Amino acid sequence: AFLMDQPLRKLGLNGRAFIPMMMGFGCTVPAVMSARSMNNQRDRRFTIVLTPFMSCGAKVPIYALFTRAFFAGHQVLVMSAFYLTGVVVAVVVGLILKRTAFHGDAAPFIMELPAYRLPAPRNVARQLWDKASDFLKRAFTVIFAATIVIWFLQTFDLRLNVVADSKDSLLALTAGWLSPLFKPLGFGDWRICTALLTGFMAKESVVSSLVLLFGSTADLLAVLTPLSAASLLVFSLLYTPCIAAVACIRRELGARWAVGVVLYQCAVAWVFALIVRLVGLALI
């Protein structure tokens, strides 16, 4: 945190923001919660807004599937490039937000090192119970409601009949309505849109949904080109975090901020995925 204070001040943050962002490479949920250590409200909000751009571990299965299918022999290079892309996009968006939504300078960075002592088991157990129960009450209610909605959309059609084929479900119908938005990006197929919608629940489900809907890698290769796959990977990297992370943001900042993060991240993801496709077409 001390070493990163000067670089982060160029984004309008102080060194404390480095810890949540670093944790974001593991999981966005504890990363958002760790921002509580920042006393300044403006810095805390700014940090939480940028943290979801860090590529969490749940996105690794998506990268693994597409790099193996479309970029064989270059998996390490491609996956490393996407991790770096998330950091670069966070810097670009941070510089824009510094001049728009988050005016002013970051709070002064004061490094405090408390006396470290071995914690008492009773205190640890009480802290664990308080934090876990608080999360279950506030965040899990949102996760549970979203799970029911996704299940309902996957199971029923417009006449509320149980579907035998997922292509007839309300979720596929919703994906079909959204697919024109993704055609400029090179992946307007309803099955891919459906997988992205299920990814709102958990990013790992993008892979399982694609396997279920396409059936084989050959069918997926028939729909996407390497350039379309790269654009899709950029979108998957940058679009809305999972519902657990959104629930955490809602808990920390409120419902308006949570909705705002979802919408602006989807917009940023769409723009950068379009840039990747346009640059790729220009180079071909």
Short mmCIF file of C-alpha atoms in Angstrom, two decimals, residues 9-255:
data_model
loop_
_atom_site.label_atom_id
_atom_site.label_comp_id
_atom_site.label_asym_id
_atom_site.label_seq_id
_atom_site.Cartn_x
_atom_site.Cartn_y
_atom_site.Cartn_z
CA ARG A 9 -2.59 9.14 -6.67
CA LYS A 10 -2.43 9.75 -10.43
CA LEU A 11 -5.81 7.98 -10.56
CA GLY A 12 -7.14 10.02 -7.67
CA LEU A 13 -6.72 7.26 -5.07
CA ASN A 14 -4.28 6.55 -2.26
CA GLY A 15 -2.27 3.45 -1.46
CA ARG A 16 -5.06 1.83 0.55
CA ALA A 17 -6.94 1.18 -2.72
CA PHE A 18 -4.26 -1.28 -3.81
CA ILE A 19 -5.33 -3.96 -1.32
CA PRO A 20 -8.97 -4.31 -2.56
CA MET A 21 -7.80 -4.22 -6.18
CA MET A 22 -5.21 -6.92 -5.56
CA MET A 23 -7.84 -9.06 -3.80
CA GLY A 24 -10.09 -8.55 -6.85
CA PHE A 25 -7.89 -10.99 -8.78
CA GLY A 26 -9.14 -13.67 -6.40
CA CYS A 27 -12.79 -12.72 -5.82
CA THR A 28 -14.66 -9.44 -6.09
CA VAL A 29 -16.80 -10.10 -3.00
CA PRO A 30 -14.03 -9.93 -0.33
CA ALA A 31 -12.32 -7.22 -2.39
CA VAL A 32 -15.38 -4.98 -2.11
CA MET A 33 -15.75 -5.76 1.58
CA SER A 34 -12.08 -4.97 2.25
CA ALA A 35 -12.65 -1.40 1.02
CA ARG A 36 -14.22 -0.75 4.44
CA SER A 37 -10.73 -0.04 5.72
CA MET A 38 -10.81 3.25 3.78
CA ASN A 39 -12.21 6.00 5.96
CA ASN A 40 -12.80 8.50 3.16
CA GLN A 41 -16.22 7.90 1.52
CA ARG A 42 -15.16 9.26 -1.86
CA ASP A 43 -12.06 7.03 -2.01
CA ARG A 44 -14.05 4.00 -0.87
CA ARG A 45 -16.68 4.44 -3.56
CA PHE A 46 -14.06 5.08 -6.22
CA THR A 47 -12.14 1.92 -5.25
CA ILE A 48 -15.26 -0.27 -5.24
CA VAL A 49 -16.27 1.02 -8.69
CA LEU A 50 -12.87 0.10 -10.19
CA THR A 51 -12.27 -3.21 -8.38
CA PRO A 52 -14.61 -5.38 -10.56
CA PHE A 53 -12.37 -4.73 -13.58
CA MET A 54 -9.75 -6.97 -11.98
CA SER A 55 -10.07 -10.45 -13.48
CA CYS A 56 -11.42 -12.70 -10.71
CA GLY A 57 -10.64 -16.42 -10.54
CA ALA A 58 -14.16 -17.36 -11.69
CA LYS A 59 -13.34 -16.07 -15.19
CA VAL A 60 -10.40 -18.45 -15.65
CA PRO A 61 -12.62 -21.31 -17.00
CA ILE A 62 -13.90 -18.93 -19.70
CA TYR A 63 -10.37 -17.99 -20.71
CA ALA A 64 -9.28 -21.64 -20.63
CA LEU A 65 -12.12 -22.77 -22.90
CA PHE A 66 -11.61 -20.12 -25.58
CA THR A 67 -7.82 -19.98 -25.54
CA ARG A 68 -7.66 -23.74 -25.98
CA ALA A 69 -10.24 -23.70 -28.80
CA PHE A 70 -9.12 -20.59 -30.71
CA PHE A 71 -5.55 -19.76 -29.64
CA ALA A 72 -3.89 -23.15 -29.29
CA GLY A 73 -0.19 -22.80 -28.60
CA HIS A 74 -0.54 -19.27 -27.25
CA GLN A 75 -2.69 -19.90 -24.16
CA VAL A 76 -0.29 -18.39 -21.62
CA LEU A 77 0.28 -15.26 -23.70
CA VAL A 78 -3.42 -14.72 -24.39
CA MET A 79 -4.53 -15.30 -20.80
CA SER A 80 -1.81 -12.99 -19.48
CA ALA A 81 -2.90 -10.35 -21.99
CA PHE A 82 -6.47 -10.46 -20.67
CA TYR A 83 -5.34 -10.05 -17.07
CA LEU A 84 -3.31 -7.04 -18.18
CA THR A 85 -6.28 -5.72 -20.18
CA GLY A 86 -8.41 -5.57 -17.04
CA VAL A 87 -5.75 -3.46 -15.29
CA VAL A 88 -5.34 -1.13 -18.30
CA VAL A 89 -9.11 -0.62 -18.62
CA ALA A 90 -9.33 0.12 -14.87
CA VAL A 91 -6.65 2.80 -15.32
CA VAL A 92 -8.41 4.34 -18.34
CA VAL A 93 -11.82 4.35 -16.64
CA GLY A 94 -10.22 5.66 -13.43
CA LEU A 95 -8.69 8.63 -15.24
CA ILE A 96 -12.08 9.42 -16.80
CA LEU A 97 -13.97 9.10 -13.50
CA LYS A 98 -11.37 11.23 -11.73
CA ARG A 99 -12.33 14.13 -14.00
CA THR A 100 -16.08 13.48 -13.91
CA ALA A 101 -17.82 11.60 -11.09
CA PHE A 102 -15.00 11.66 -8.53
CA HIS A 103 -13.56 15.15 -8.45
CA GLY A 104 -10.88 16.14 -5.98
CA ASP A 105 -7.79 14.55 -4.52
CA ALA A 106 -7.45 11.36 -2.54
CA ALA A 107 -7.29 11.50 1.24
CA PRO A 108 -3.77 11.67 2.74
CA PHE A 109 -2.22 8.26 3.24
CA ILE A 110 -1.22 7.56 6.81
CA MET A 111 0.32 4.18 7.42
CA GLU A 112 -0.64 2.72 10.77
CA LEU A 113 0.84 -0.56 11.95
CA PRO A 114 -1.05 -1.91 14.96
CA ALA A 115 0.46 -4.20 17.54
CA TYR A 116 -0.03 -7.77 16.33
CA ARG A 117 -1.26 -10.28 18.90
CA LEU A 118 -2.52 -13.83 18.71
CA PRO A 119 -6.34 -13.56 18.59
CA ALA A 120 -8.47 -15.33 21.16
CA PRO A 121 -10.53 -18.21 19.63
CA ARG A 122 -13.70 -16.85 21.22
CA ASN A 123 -13.24 -13.44 19.58
CA VAL A 124 -12.48 -15.04 16.22
CA ALA A 125 -15.62 -17.20 16.41
CA ARG A 126 -17.77 -14.19 17.32
CA GLN A 127 -16.33 -12.12 14.48
CA LEU A 128 -16.88 -14.96 11.99
CA TRP A 129 -20.48 -15.41 13.10
CA ASP A 130 -21.23 -11.68 12.94
CA LYS A 131 -19.78 -11.27 9.44
CA ALA A 132 -21.27 -14.48 8.04
CA SER A 133 -24.76 -13.85 9.41
CA ASP A 134 -24.67 -10.25 8.20
CA PHE A 135 -23.72 -11.42 4.69
CA LEU A 136 -26.43 -14.10 4.66
CA LYS A 137 -29.11 -11.63 5.73
CA ARG A 138 -28.20 -8.81 3.36
CA ALA A 139 -26.47 -10.34 0.35
CA PHE A 140 -27.86 -13.88 0.15
CA THR A 141 -31.42 -12.59 -0.15
CA VAL A 142 -30.47 -10.88 -3.41
CA ILE A 143 -28.57 -13.96 -4.63
CA PHE A 144 -31.49 -16.25 -3.80
CA ALA A 145 -34.00 -14.00 -5.58
CA ALA A 146 -31.79 -13.81 -8.69
CA THR A 147 -31.36 -17.59 -8.67
CA ILE A 148 -35.12 -18.06 -8.68
CA VAL A 149 -35.50 -15.63 -11.59
CA ILE A 150 -32.83 -17.40 -13.68
CA TRP A 151 -34.34 -20.82 -12.88
CA PHE A 152 -37.80 -19.60 -13.86
CA LEU A 153 -36.55 -18.15 -17.16
CA GLN A 154 -34.66 -21.36 -17.99
CA THR A 155 -37.56 -23.66 -17.14
CA PHE A 156 -40.70 -22.05 -18.64
CA ASP A 157 -41.86 -20.60 -21.95
CA LEU A 158 -44.24 -17.71 -22.64
CA ARG A 159 -47.26 -19.88 -21.82
CA LEU A 160 -45.61 -20.99 -18.55
CA ASN A 161 -45.18 -24.55 -19.82
CA VAL A 162 -42.09 -26.49 -18.80
CA VAL A 163 -39.77 -26.57 -21.81
CA ALA A 164 -38.13 -29.72 -23.15
CA ASP A 165 -35.49 -27.76 -25.07
CA SER A 166 -33.68 -24.74 -23.61
CA LYS A 167 -34.03 -22.85 -26.91
CA ASP A 168 -37.76 -22.50 -26.20
CA SER A 169 -37.31 -21.01 -22.73
CA LEU A 170 -37.94 -17.45 -21.63
CA LEU A 171 -34.20 -17.07 -21.06
CA ALA A 172 -33.47 -17.96 -24.70
CA LEU A 173 -36.24 -15.57 -25.79
CA THR A 174 -34.71 -12.77 -23.72
CA ALA A 175 -31.29 -13.59 -25.17
CA GLY A 176 -32.80 -13.42 -28.65
CA TRP A 177 -34.04 -9.90 -27.95
CA LEU A 178 -30.58 -8.87 -26.75
CA SER A 179 -28.61 -10.62 -29.50
CA PRO A 180 -28.82 -7.64 -31.95
CA LEU A 181 -26.81 -5.62 -29.42
CA PHE A 182 -23.96 -8.11 -29.74
CA LYS A 183 -23.95 -8.55 -33.51
CA PRO A 184 -21.56 -5.59 -34.02
CA LEU A 185 -19.20 -7.36 -31.61
CA GLY A 186 -19.22 -10.56 -33.67
CA PHE A 187 -21.20 -12.87 -31.36
CA GLY A 188 -24.90 -12.26 -31.95
CA ASP A 189 -25.86 -15.93 -31.55
CA TRP A 190 -28.67 -16.37 -29.00
CA ARG A 191 -26.82 -19.25 -27.31
CA ILE A 192 -23.84 -17.04 -26.52
CA CYS A 193 -26.15 -14.30 -25.22
CA THR A 194 -27.89 -16.89 -23.03
CA ALA A 195 -24.52 -17.96 -21.58
CA LEU A 196 -23.64 -14.34 -20.82
CA LEU A 197 -26.97 -13.90 -19.02
CA THR A 198 -26.34 -16.97 -16.86
CA GLY A 199 -22.87 -15.56 -16.19
CA PHE A 200 -24.58 -12.86 -14.14
CA MET A 201 -25.25 -15.57 -11.55
CA ALA A 202 -21.69 -16.92 -11.59
CA LYS A 203 -19.01 -16.46 -14.21
CA GLU A 204 -18.20 -20.19 -14.23
CA SER A 205 -21.70 -20.92 -15.55
CA VAL A 206 -20.82 -19.25 -18.86
CA VAL A 207 -18.74 -22.31 -19.78
CA SER A 208 -21.32 -24.86 -18.62
CA SER A 209 -24.08 -23.01 -20.49
CA LEU A 210 -22.04 -22.92 -23.70
CA VAL A 211 -21.30 -26.65 -23.43
CA LEU A 212 -24.97 -27.39 -22.81
CA LEU A 213 -26.30 -25.20 -25.64
CA PHE A 214 -23.68 -25.97 -28.31
CA GLY A 215 -23.04 -29.60 -27.43
CA SER A 216 -19.50 -29.67 -28.84
CA THR A 217 -16.50 -27.45 -29.43
CA ALA A 218 -16.91 -27.97 -33.18
CA ASP A 219 -20.34 -26.30 -33.13
CA LEU A 220 -18.87 -23.38 -31.19
CA LEU A 221 -16.02 -23.06 -33.68
CA ALA A 222 -18.57 -22.93 -36.49
CA VAL A 223 -20.24 -19.88 -34.96
CA LEU A 224 -17.19 -17.88 -33.84
CA THR A 225 -13.97 -16.78 -35.51
CA PRO A 226 -10.77 -16.13 -33.52
CA LEU A 227 -11.50 -12.39 -33.75
CA SER A 228 -15.06 -12.87 -32.48
CA ALA A 229 -13.71 -15.07 -29.69
CA ALA A 230 -11.24 -12.33 -28.68
CA SER A 231 -14.06 -9.78 -28.64
CA LEU A 232 -16.22 -12.14 -26.56
CA LEU A 233 -13.37 -12.70 -24.10
CA VAL A 234 -12.91 -8.94 -23.66
CA PHE A 235 -16.64 -8.55 -23.03
CA SER A 236 -16.62 -11.44 -20.53
CA LEU A 237 -13.64 -9.86 -18.77
CA LEU A 238 -15.25 -6.45 -18.35
CA TYR A 239 -19.01 -6.87 -18.11
CA THR A 240 -21.05 -6.87 -14.90
CA PRO A 241 -19.66 -8.81 -11.93
CA CYS A 242 -21.60 -11.78 -10.57
CA ILE A 243 -24.73 -11.35 -8.49
CA ALA A 244 -22.81 -12.04 -5.24
CA ALA A 245 -20.48 -9.12 -5.98
CA VAL A 246 -23.40 -6.89 -6.97
CA ALA A 247 -25.14 -7.80 -3.72
CA CYS A 248 -21.97 -6.84 -1.83
CA ILE A 249 -21.78 -3.49 -3.64
CA ARG A 250 -25.44 -2.89 -2.81
CA ARG A 251 -24.73 -3.65 0.81
CA GLU A 252 -21.72 -1.32 0.95
CA LEU A 253 -22.95 1.59 -1.22
CA GLY A 254 -26.69 1.16 -1.75
CA ALA A 255 -28.98 -0.07 -4.54
#
